[in-house]
Tab-separated table of N, CA and C in Angstrom:
chain	number	residue	atom	x	y	z
A	1	UNK	N	0.851	-1.172	0.000
A	1	UNK	CA	0.000	0.000	0.000
A	1	UNK	C	0.895	1.233	0.000
A	2	UNK	N	0.512	2.213	-0.785
A	2	UNK	CA	1.232	3.486	-0.794
A	2	UNK	C	0.803	4.281	0.436
A	3	UNK	N	1.782	4.697	1.224
A	3	UNK	CA	1.509	5.509	2.404
A	3	UNK	C	2.246	6.830	2.288
A	4	UNK	N	1.710	7.824	2.972
A	4	UNK	CA	2.284	9.165	2.989
A	4	UNK	C	2.658	9.475	4.427
A	5	UNK	N	3.935	9.710	4.644
A	5	UNK	CA	4.489	9.846	5.981
A	5	UNK	C	4.874	11.291	6.261
A	6	UNK	N	4.260	11.907	7.268
A	6	UNK	CA	4.661	13.267	7.613
A	6	UNK	C	6.085	13.260	8.143
A	7	UNK	N	6.838	14.285	7.783
A	7	UNK	CA	8.245	14.330	8.167
A	7	UNK	C	8.707	15.776	8.287
A	8	UNK	N	9.972	15.905	8.643
A	8	UNK	CA	10.647	17.202	8.709
A	8	UNK	C	11.981	17.066	7.974
A	9	UNK	N	12.648	18.181	7.792
A	9	UNK	CA	13.968	18.150	7.162
A	9	UNK	C	14.929	17.324	8.021
A	10	UNK	N	14.840	17.453	9.337
A	10	UNK	CA	15.706	16.665	10.226
A	10	UNK	C	15.456	15.168	10.029
A	11	UNK	N	14.224	14.776	9.818
A	11	UNK	CA	13.909	13.368	9.592
A	11	UNK	C	14.468	12.903	8.248
A	12	UNK	N	14.497	13.797	7.246
A	12	UNK	CA	15.121	13.441	5.964
A	12	UNK	C	16.620	13.221	6.139
A	13	UNK	N	17.239	14.044	6.962
A	13	UNK	CA	18.672	13.868	7.229
A	13	UNK	C	18.925	12.509	7.895
A	14	UNK	N	18.042	12.123	8.812
A	14	UNK	CA	18.155	10.806	9.447
A	14	UNK	C	17.963	9.689	8.427
A	15	UNK	N	17.004	9.868	7.520
A	15	UNK	CA	16.765	8.880	6.463
A	15	UNK	C	18.024	8.685	5.628
A	16	UNK	N	18.659	9.790	5.258
A	16	UNK	CA	19.870	9.684	4.443
A	16	UNK	C	20.993	8.981	5.204
A	17	UNK	N	21.169	9.308	6.460
A	17	UNK	CA	22.304	8.734	7.205
A	17	UNK	C	22.073	7.283	7.625
A	18	UNK	N	20.835	6.927	7.951
A	18	UNK	CA	20.568	5.568	8.442
A	18	UNK	C	20.048	4.618	7.359
A	19	UNK	N	19.506	5.178	6.293
A	19	UNK	CA	18.919	4.347	5.244
A	19	UNK	C	17.528	3.845	5.590
A	20	UNK	N	16.952	4.353	6.693
A	20	UNK	CA	15.614	3.966	7.114
A	20	UNK	C	14.829	5.194	7.551
A	21	UNK	N	13.520	5.142	7.290
A	21	UNK	CA	12.636	6.212	7.753
A	21	UNK	C	11.861	5.688	8.951
A	22	UNK	N	11.863	6.447	10.027
A	22	UNK	CA	11.120	6.084	11.228
A	22	UNK	C	9.995	7.092	11.425
A	23	UNK	N	8.783	6.640	11.196
A	23	UNK	CA	7.616	7.510	11.360
A	23	UNK	C	7.325	7.706	12.838
A	24	UNK	N	7.018	8.934	13.207
A	24	UNK	CA	6.649	9.210	14.597
A	24	UNK	C	5.385	8.447	14.939
A	25	UNK	N	5.433	7.666	15.978
A	25	UNK	CA	4.305	6.854	16.462
A	25	UNK	C	3.767	5.905	15.395
A	26	UNK	N	4.535	5.686	14.343
A	26	UNK	CA	4.084	4.793	13.274
A	26	UNK	C	2.943	5.347	12.453
A	27	UNK	N	2.699	6.642	12.557
A	27	UNK	CA	1.554	7.266	11.885
A	27	UNK	C	1.855	7.577	10.431
A	28	UNK	N	0.915	7.204	9.575
A	28	UNK	CA	0.994	7.495	8.146
A	28	UNK	C	-0.423	7.762	7.644
A	29	UNK	N	-0.510	8.157	6.393
A	29	UNK	CA	-1.796	8.446	5.755
A	29	UNK	C	-1.847	7.673	4.446
A	30	UNK	N	-3.042	7.232	4.063
A	30	UNK	CA	-3.171	6.428	2.848
A	30	UNK	C	-4.594	6.516	2.316
A	31	UNK	N	-4.752	6.011	1.108
A	31	UNK	CA	-6.087	5.884	0.522
A	31	UNK	C	-6.719	4.650	1.161
A	32	UNK	N	-7.530	4.878	2.163
A	32	UNK	CA	-8.176	3.800	2.919
A	32	UNK	C	-9.633	3.683	2.493
A	33	UNK	N	-10.292	2.586	2.825
A	33	UNK	CA	-11.731	2.497	2.543
A	33	UNK	C	-12.521	3.633	3.211
A	34	UNK	N	-12.112	4.022	4.415
A	34	UNK	CA	-12.807	5.122	5.101
A	34	UNK	C	-12.636	6.444	4.355
A	35	UNK	N	-11.461	6.678	3.789
A	35	UNK	CA	-11.242	7.897	3.008
A	35	UNK	C	-12.091	7.864	1.741
A	36	UNK	N	-12.133	6.722	1.090
A	36	UNK	CA	-12.941	6.588	-0.128
A	36	UNK	C	-14.416	6.877	0.181
A	37	UNK	N	-14.914	6.393	1.322
A	37	UNK	CA	-16.305	6.627	1.709
A	37	UNK	C	-16.572	8.083	2.065
A	38	UNK	N	-15.543	8.795	2.514
A	38	UNK	CA	-15.708	10.189	2.929
A	38	UNK	C	-15.923	11.132	1.743
A	39	UNK	N	-15.579	10.681	0.546
A	39	UNK	CA	-15.719	11.507	-0.647
A	39	UNK	C	-16.828	10.942	-1.535
A	40	UNK	N	-17.659	11.815	-2.045
A	40	UNK	CA	-18.738	11.397	-2.932
A	40	UNK	C	-18.167	10.898	-4.253
A	41	UNK	N	-17.122	11.563	-4.721
A	41	UNK	CA	-16.491	11.155	-5.968
A	41	UNK	C	-15.004	11.441	-5.878
A	42	UNK	N	-14.289	10.996	-6.869
A	42	UNK	CA	-12.857	11.237	-6.920
A	42	UNK	C	-12.131	9.990	-7.371
A	43	UNK	N	-11.164	10.197	-8.232
A	43	UNK	CA	-10.351	9.078	-8.710
A	43	UNK	C	-9.377	8.663	-7.612
A	44	UNK	N	-8.757	7.513	-7.787
A	44	UNK	CA	-7.747	7.075	-6.828
A	44	UNK	C	-6.644	8.116	-6.706
A	45	UNK	N	-6.256	8.696	-7.827
A	45	UNK	CA	-5.196	9.711	-7.813
A	45	UNK	C	-5.607	10.921	-6.972
A	46	UNK	N	-6.843	11.371	-7.113
A	46	UNK	CA	-7.322	12.520	-6.338
A	46	UNK	C	-7.390	12.194	-4.849
A	47	UNK	N	-7.819	10.982	-4.526
A	47	UNK	CA	-7.924	10.591	-3.123
A	47	UNK	C	-6.550	10.366	-2.498
A	48	UNK	N	-5.600	9.865	-3.264
A	48	UNK	CA	-4.227	9.737	-2.766
A	48	UNK	C	-3.640	11.124	-2.509
A	49	UNK	N	-3.973	12.075	-3.362
A	49	UNK	CA	-3.504	13.443	-3.156
A	49	UNK	C	-4.099	14.015	-1.867
A	50	UNK	N	-5.358	13.695	-1.579
A	50	UNK	CA	-5.980	14.137	-0.325
A	50	UNK	C	-5.225	13.552	0.873
A	51	UNK	N	-4.817	12.290	0.794
A	51	UNK	CA	-4.044	11.668	1.869
A	51	UNK	C	-2.682	12.345	2.009
A	52	UNK	N	-2.050	12.690	0.884
A	52	UNK	CA	-0.771	13.390	0.914
A	52	UNK	C	-0.930	14.748	1.600
A	53	UNK	N	-2.016	15.460	1.311
A	53	UNK	CA	-2.239	16.766	1.935
A	53	UNK	C	-2.464	16.635	3.439
A	54	UNK	N	-3.131	15.561	3.862
A	54	UNK	CA	-3.286	15.327	5.298
A	54	UNK	C	-1.934	15.072	5.948
A	55	UNK	N	-1.060	14.352	5.260
A	55	UNK	CA	0.289	14.117	5.779
A	55	UNK	C	1.075	15.428	5.841
A	56	UNK	N	0.884	16.297	4.864
A	56	UNK	CA	1.559	17.601	4.872
A	56	UNK	C	1.084	18.439	6.057
A	57	UNK	N	-0.196	18.344	6.386
A	57	UNK	CA	-0.713	19.072	7.554
A	57	UNK	C	-0.103	18.486	8.832
A	58	UNK	N	0.030	17.174	8.891
A	58	UNK	CA	0.656	16.538	10.049
A	58	UNK	C	2.132	16.938	10.150
A	59	UNK	N	2.769	17.186	9.029
A	59	UNK	CA	4.150	17.658	9.025
A	59	UNK	C	4.262	18.989	9.769
A	60	UNK	N	3.242	19.825	9.668
A	60	UNK	CA	3.243	21.098	10.401
A	60	UNK	C	3.322	20.853	11.910
A	61	UNK	N	2.642	19.820	12.382
A	61	UNK	CA	2.694	19.502	13.813
A	61	UNK	C	4.101	19.077	14.229
A	62	UNK	N	4.766	18.321	13.355
A	62	UNK	CA	6.141	17.907	13.648
A	62	UNK	C	7.075	19.110	13.658
A	63	UNK	N	6.873	20.022	12.728
A	63	UNK	CA	7.687	21.246	12.673
A	63	UNK	C	7.480	22.056	13.941
A	64	UNK	N	6.237	22.166	14.385
A	64	UNK	CA	5.928	22.932	15.595
A	64	UNK	C	6.600	22.319	16.823
A	65	UNK	N	6.789	21.009	16.822
A	65	UNK	CA	7.388	20.326	17.975
A	65	UNK	C	8.914	20.437	18.009
A	66	UNK	N	9.529	20.750	16.874
A	66	UNK	CA	10.987	20.868	16.827
A	66	UNK	C	11.409	22.235	17.339
A	67	UNK	N	12.445	22.259	18.148
A	67	UNK	CA	12.908	23.532	18.697
A	67	UNK	C	13.540	24.426	17.641
A	68	UNK	N	14.366	23.853	16.799
A	68	UNK	CA	15.060	24.656	15.781
A	68	UNK	C	14.894	24.029	14.412
A	69	UNK	N	13.689	23.559	14.127
A	69	UNK	CA	13.439	22.900	12.857
A	69	UNK	C	13.378	23.870	11.695
A	70	UNK	N	13.593	23.335	10.517
A	70	UNK	CA	13.481	24.138	9.302
A	70	UNK	C	12.022	24.168	8.887
A	71	UNK	N	11.465	25.351	8.644
A	71	UNK	CA	10.028	25.465	8.359
A	71	UNK	C	9.664	25.113	6.914
A	72	UNK	N	9.767	23.823	6.626
A	72	UNK	CA	9.350	23.332	5.308
A	72	UNK	C	8.661	22.001	5.520
A	73	UNK	N	7.426	21.908	5.018
A	73	UNK	CA	6.693	20.649	5.156
A	73	UNK	C	7.378	19.577	4.316
A	74	UNK	N	7.353	18.353	4.838
A	74	UNK	CA	7.949	17.213	4.148
A	74	UNK	C	6.981	16.039	4.246
A	75	UNK	N	6.808	15.353	3.133
A	75	UNK	CA	6.035	14.112	3.110
A	75	UNK	C	6.854	13.086	2.343
A	76	UNK	N	7.036	11.916	2.949
A	76	UNK	CA	7.738	10.808	2.304
A	76	UNK	C	6.674	9.803	1.887
A	77	UNK	N	6.625	9.484	0.604
A	77	UNK	CA	5.677	8.457	0.153
A	77	UNK	C	6.454	7.163	-0.040
A	78	UNK	N	5.833	6.067	0.413
A	78	UNK	CA	6.505	4.771	0.360
A	78	UNK	C	5.486	3.671	0.123
A	79	UNK	N	5.967	2.575	-0.406
A	79	UNK	CA	5.125	1.402	-0.627
A	79	UNK	C	5.499	0.367	0.427
A	80	UNK	N	4.542	0.071	1.304
A	80	UNK	CA	4.803	-0.833	2.427
A	80	UNK	C	3.681	-1.853	2.569
A	81	UNK	N	3.986	-2.917	3.272
A	81	UNK	CA	2.964	-3.905	3.615
A	81	UNK	C	2.804	-3.886	5.132
A	82	UNK	N	1.838	-4.613	5.625
A	82	UNK	CA	1.633	-4.667	7.067
A	82	UNK	C	1.074	-3.391	7.656
A	83	UNK	N	0.251	-2.703	6.898
A	83	UNK	CA	-0.354	-1.455	7.350
A	83	UNK	C	-1.622	-1.774	8.140
A	84	UNK	N	-1.805	-1.088	9.257
A	84	UNK	CA	-2.998	-1.258	10.075
A	84	UNK	C	-3.910	-0.056	9.884
A	85	UNK	N	-5.155	-0.291	9.486
A	85	UNK	CA	-6.115	0.801	9.325
A	85	UNK	C	-6.481	1.357	10.696
A	86	UNK	N	-6.734	2.661	10.759
A	86	UNK	CA	-7.116	3.322	12.006
A	86	UNK	C	-8.367	4.175	11.791
A	87	UNK	N	-9.512	3.535	11.494
A	87	UNK	CA	-10.729	4.320	11.264
A	87	UNK	C	-11.219	5.043	12.514
A	88	UNK	N	-10.678	4.691	13.690
A	88	UNK	CA	-11.026	5.397	14.917
A	88	UNK	C	-10.422	6.798	14.942
A	89	UNK	N	-9.431	7.022	14.092
A	89	UNK	CA	-8.840	8.345	13.943
A	89	UNK	C	-9.428	8.956	12.667
A	90	UNK	N	-8.740	9.841	12.002
A	90	UNK	CA	-9.245	10.404	10.752
A	90	UNK	C	-9.243	9.336	9.657
A	91	UNK	N	-10.069	9.545	8.643
A	91	UNK	CA	-10.284	8.556	7.579
A	91	UNK	C	-9.000	8.044	6.920
A	92	UNK	N	-8.003	8.880	6.630
A	92	UNK	CA	-6.829	8.342	5.933
A	92	UNK	C	-5.709	7.827	6.843
A	93	UNK	N	-5.905	7.850	8.155
A	93	UNK	CA	-4.823	7.492	9.072
A	93	UNK	C	-4.617	5.976	9.122
A	94	UNK	N	-3.350	5.593	9.032
A	94	UNK	CA	-2.946	4.194	9.169
A	94	UNK	C	-1.718	4.143	10.078
A	95	UNK	N	-1.385	2.945	10.535
A	95	UNK	CA	-0.170	2.723	11.315
A	95	UNK	C	0.730	1.770	10.543
A	96	UNK	N	2.008	2.068	10.589
A	96	UNK	CA	2.982	1.162	9.993
A	96	UNK	C	3.724	0.461	11.126
A	97	UNK	N	4.265	-0.706	10.826
A	97	UNK	CA	4.835	-1.539	11.865
A	97	UNK	C	6.240	-1.210	12.312
A	98	UNK	N	6.991	-0.500	11.532
A	98	UNK	CA	8.371	-0.228	11.922
A	98	UNK	C	9.068	0.638	10.904
A	99	UNK	N	10.392	0.695	10.964
A	99	UNK	CA	11.154	1.530	10.027
A	99	UNK	C	10.931	1.097	8.582
A	100	UNK	N	10.995	2.066	7.698
A	100	UNK	CA	10.820	1.821	6.268
A	100	UNK	C	12.182	2.015	5.593
A	101	UNK	N	12.655	1.000	4.876
A	101	UNK	CA	13.956	1.149	4.205
A	101	UNK	C	13.866	2.163	3.064
A	102	UNK	N	14.969	2.820	2.815
A	102	UNK	CA	15.028	3.792	1.721
A	102	UNK	C	14.593	3.161	0.403
A	103	UNK	N	14.833	1.882	0.232
A	103	UNK	CA	14.454	1.197	-1.012
A	103	UNK	C	12.937	1.145	-1.217
A	104	UNK	N	12.147	1.332	-0.156
A	104	UNK	CA	10.685	1.329	-0.269
A	104	UNK	C	10.115	2.723	-0.516
A	105	UNK	N	10.968	3.748	-0.437
A	105	UNK	CA	10.510	5.124	-0.646
A	105	UNK	C	10.263	5.350	-2.129
A	106	UNK	N	9.071	5.852	-2.434
A	106	UNK	CA	8.692	6.115	-3.827
A	106	UNK	C	9.021	7.547	-4.234
A	107	UNK	N	8.851	8.484	-3.302
A	107	UNK	CA	9.092	9.895	-3.603
A	107	UNK	C	9.201	10.683	-2.310
A	108	UNK	N	9.774	11.861	-2.432
A	108	UNK	CA	9.888	12.790	-1.311
A	108	UNK	C	9.286	14.109	-1.767
A	109	UNK	N	8.415	14.663	-0.959
A	109	UNK	CA	7.721	15.904	-1.285
A	109	UNK	C	8.129	16.957	-0.254
A	110	UNK	N	8.603	18.107	-0.726
A	110	UNK	CA	9.135	19.135	0.167
A	110	UNK	C	8.686	20.511	-0.318
A	111	UNK	N	8.420	21.391	0.644
A	111	UNK	CA	8.109	22.772	0.298
A	111	UNK	C	9.307	23.454	-0.334
A	112	UNK	N	9.049	24.350	-1.260
A	112	UNK	CA	10.091	25.194	-1.844
A	112	UNK	C	10.488	26.255	-0.811
A	113	UNK	N	11.666	26.848	-0.948
A	113	UNK	CA	12.132	27.843	0.027
A	113	UNK	C	11.159	29.005	0.236
A	114	UNK	N	10.451	29.405	-0.815
A	114	UNK	CA	9.550	30.550	-0.671
A	114	UNK	C	8.334	30.265	0.214
A	115	UNK	N	8.114	29.020	0.585
A	115	UNK	CA	7.001	28.664	1.472
A	115	UNK	C	7.372	28.774	2.948
A	116	UNK	N	8.655	28.942	3.253
A	116	UNK	CA	9.138	28.863	4.639
A	116	UNK	C	8.413	29.808	5.590
A	117	UNK	N	8.201	31.033	5.201
A	117	UNK	CA	7.550	32.003	6.092
A	117	UNK	C	6.104	31.583	6.394
A	118	UNK	N	5.377	31.182	5.369
A	118	UNK	CA	3.992	30.745	5.560
A	118	UNK	C	3.924	29.465	6.383
A	119	UNK	N	4.869	28.562	6.171
A	119	UNK	CA	4.899	27.297	6.915
A	119	UNK	C	5.213	27.559	8.383
A	120	UNK	N	6.166	28.436	8.658
A	120	UNK	CA	6.499	28.768	10.055
A	120	UNK	C	5.287	29.362	10.767
A	121	UNK	N	4.582	30.247	10.084
A	121	UNK	CA	3.388	30.860	10.685
A	121	UNK	C	2.301	29.810	10.921
A	122	UNK	N	2.125	28.901	9.970
A	122	UNK	CA	1.105	27.857	10.116
A	122	UNK	C	1.463	26.888	11.236
A	123	UNK	N	2.729	26.522	11.349
A	123	UNK	CA	3.145	25.616	12.422
A	123	UNK	C	2.877	26.225	13.794
A	124	UNK	N	2.991	27.550	13.885
A	124	UNK	CA	2.760	28.233	15.163
A	124	UNK	C	1.292	28.230	15.577
A	125	UNK	N	0.382	28.056	14.612
A	125	UNK	CA	-1.059	28.141	14.934
A	125	UNK	C	-1.829	26.871	14.593
A	126	UNK	N	-1.120	25.769	14.319
A	126	UNK	CA	-1.798	24.551	13.873
A	126	UNK	C	-2.816	24.055	14.898
A	127	UNK	N	-2.490	24.106	16.175
A	127	UNK	CA	-3.436	23.646	17.191
A	127	UNK	C	-4.678	24.526	17.227
A	128	UNK	N	-4.491	25.826	17.125
A	128	UNK	CA	-5.637	26.745	17.120
A	128	UNK	C	-6.510	26.513	15.892
A	129	UNK	N	-5.895	26.228	14.765
A	129	UNK	CA	-6.667	25.936	13.545
A	129	UNK	C	-7.491	24.675	13.737
A	130	UNK	N	-6.895	23.661	14.359
A	130	UNK	CA	-7.631	22.418	14.621
A	130	UNK	C	-8.847	22.656	15.513
A	131	UNK	N	-8.744	23.664	16.364
A	131	UNK	CA	-9.851	23.978	17.279
A	131	UNK	C	-10.855	24.958	16.679
A	132	UNK	N	-10.644	25.321	15.403
A	132	UNK	CA	-11.624	26.133	14.695
A	132	UNK	C	-11.396	27.627	14.696
A	133	UNK	N	-10.251	28.090	15.138
A	133	UNK	CA	-9.957	29.519	15.128
A	133	UNK	C	-9.880	29.991	13.672
A	134	UNK	N	-10.755	30.916	13.260
A	134	UNK	CA	-10.774	31.324	11.848
A	134	UNK	C	-9.490	32.007	11.381
A	135	UNK	N	-8.859	32.799	12.247
A	135	UNK	CA	-7.606	33.447	11.856
A	135	UNK	C	-6.501	32.407	11.656
A	136	UNK	N	-6.459	31.425	12.543
A	136	UNK	CA	-5.466	30.360	12.423
A	136	UNK	C	-5.722	29.526	11.166
A	137	UNK	N	-6.979	29.260	10.865
A	137	UNK	CA	-7.315	28.513	9.648
A	137	UNK	C	-6.873	29.285	8.404
A	138	UNK	N	-7.021	30.596	8.432
A	138	UNK	CA	-6.580	31.430	7.313
A	138	UNK	C	-5.057	31.331	7.154
A	139	UNK	N	-4.333	31.389	8.273
A	139	UNK	CA	-2.872	31.268	8.245
A	139	UNK	C	-2.461	29.896	7.718
A	140	UNK	N	-3.163	28.867	8.162
A	140	UNK	CA	-2.908	27.514	7.681
A	140	UNK	C	-3.135	27.422	6.173
A	141	UNK	N	-4.186	28.069	5.700
A	141	UNK	CA	-4.484	28.085	4.267
A	141	UNK	C	-3.373	28.711	3.443
A	142	UNK	N	-2.730	29.742	4.003
A	142	UNK	CA	-1.603	30.372	3.300
A	142	UNK	C	-0.482	29.362	3.050
A	143	UNK	N	-0.193	28.537	4.039
A	143	UNK	CA	0.855	27.522	3.864
A	143	UNK	C	0.398	26.455	2.884
A	144	UNK	N	-0.850	26.047	2.985
A	144	UNK	CA	-1.349	24.978	2.129
A	144	UNK	C	-1.542	25.412	0.680
A	145	UNK	N	-1.493	26.710	0.429
A	145	UNK	CA	-1.535	27.201	-0.948
A	145	UNK	C	-0.244	26.881	-1.704
A	146	UNK	N	0.817	26.589	-0.977
A	146	UNK	CA	2.096	26.236	-1.603
A	146	UNK	C	2.088	24.748	-1.945
A	147	UNK	N	2.399	24.447	-3.190
A	147	UNK	CA	2.489	23.052	-3.626
A	147	UNK	C	3.821	22.463	-3.171
A	148	UNK	N	3.807	21.211	-2.809
A	148	UNK	CA	5.041	20.522	-2.455
A	148	UNK	C	5.773	20.104	-3.733
A	149	UNK	N	7.077	20.283	-3.739
A	149	UNK	CA	7.900	19.839	-4.870
A	149	UNK	C	8.152	18.340	-4.729
A	150	UNK	N	8.324	17.659	-5.850
A	150	UNK	CA	8.522	16.208	-5.883
A	150	UNK	C	9.976	15.903	-6.169
A	151	UNK	N	10.526	14.956	-5.393
A	151	UNK	CA	11.901	14.507	-5.608
A	151	UNK	C	11.929	12.986	-5.608
A	152	UNK	N	12.738	12.411	-6.472
A	152	UNK	CA	12.960	10.972	-6.478
A	152	UNK	C	13.852	10.619	-5.291
A	153	UNK	N	13.742	9.408	-4.761
A	153	UNK	CA	14.561	9.029	-3.596
A	153	UNK	C	16.064	9.194	-3.833
A	154	UNK	N	16.532	8.919	-5.043
A	154	UNK	CA	17.965	9.045	-5.319
A	154	UNK	C	18.430	10.501	-5.320
A	155	UNK	N	17.489	11.448	-5.331
A	155	UNK	CA	17.843	12.867	-5.272
A	155	UNK	C	18.008	13.381	-3.843
A	156	UNK	N	17.738	12.543	-2.847
A	156	UNK	CA	17.788	12.981	-1.450
A	156	UNK	C	19.113	13.636	-1.067
A	157	UNK	N	20.270	13.061	-1.382
A	157	UNK	CA	21.527	13.730	-0.999
A	157	UNK	C	21.667	15.124	-1.611
A	158	UNK	N	21.237	15.278	-2.852
A	158	UNK	CA	21.350	16.574	-3.525
A	158	UNK	C	20.365	17.575	-2.934
A	159	UNK	N	19.166	17.109	-2.605
A	159	UNK	CA	18.163	17.958	-1.971
A	159	UNK	C	18.686	18.497	-0.646
A	160	UNK	N	19.236	17.626	0.182
A	160	UNK	CA	19.737	18.049	1.484
A	160	UNK	C	20.942	18.959	1.353
A	161	UNK	N	21.752	18.731	0.334
A	161	UNK	CA	22.920	19.602	0.117
A	161	UNK	C	22.481	21.022	-0.239
A	162	UNK	N	21.361	21.155	-0.926
A	162	UNK	CA	20.882	22.466	-1.372
A	162	UNK	C	20.173	23.253	-0.266
A	163	UNK	N	19.837	22.594	0.828
A	163	UNK	CA	19.108	23.288	1.908
A	163	UNK	C	19.997	24.187	2.716
C-alpha cells in the first residue's frame, strides 16, 4: 500500500544517514476504505492526493514540535505492507509496523524555500486551527496554498545539500 508519511527536514537527514525512515508513532496516511467513503467522488489519484495533503498538515505539527526545525513541510511516500487501518482516527490514518527502508521510498515531497515564512506561521497556529480559530485557519491556508515539490529518492543527498 502506498503511504504518505509526515516528516521534517531533520527526519530526511536521518533517512539519508541511516537508510531507514522512522515515522513518529508509526503514523501514516493512505487511501483507505474510510477515506474513499468520505468523498462522494474522486479518482484514486485525487484521493491519494488528499491523503498526501493530510500528511503535509501533520508535518506542520512535527515542525511545531521541533525547537530549531526548518520550516518546510515534508512528506515521504513509500510502498509498504503490514499497514494497520485506524478508522477510529481520521479517515486516511494508518499505522505502519516499523522503520521503512530507503528502497521502499517512492518519492519525497518538500516545500520550496519561498514557502518557509507561511509554513512557520502555520506551524505556530496549527493547534488553534484544529480547534476552529478562523484566523489560524486562514494562516494555515496560506501555507497549504504552496504546492510541495517532488523529488525521487535518489535525489535525497542533492536535496539536502541544497538546503
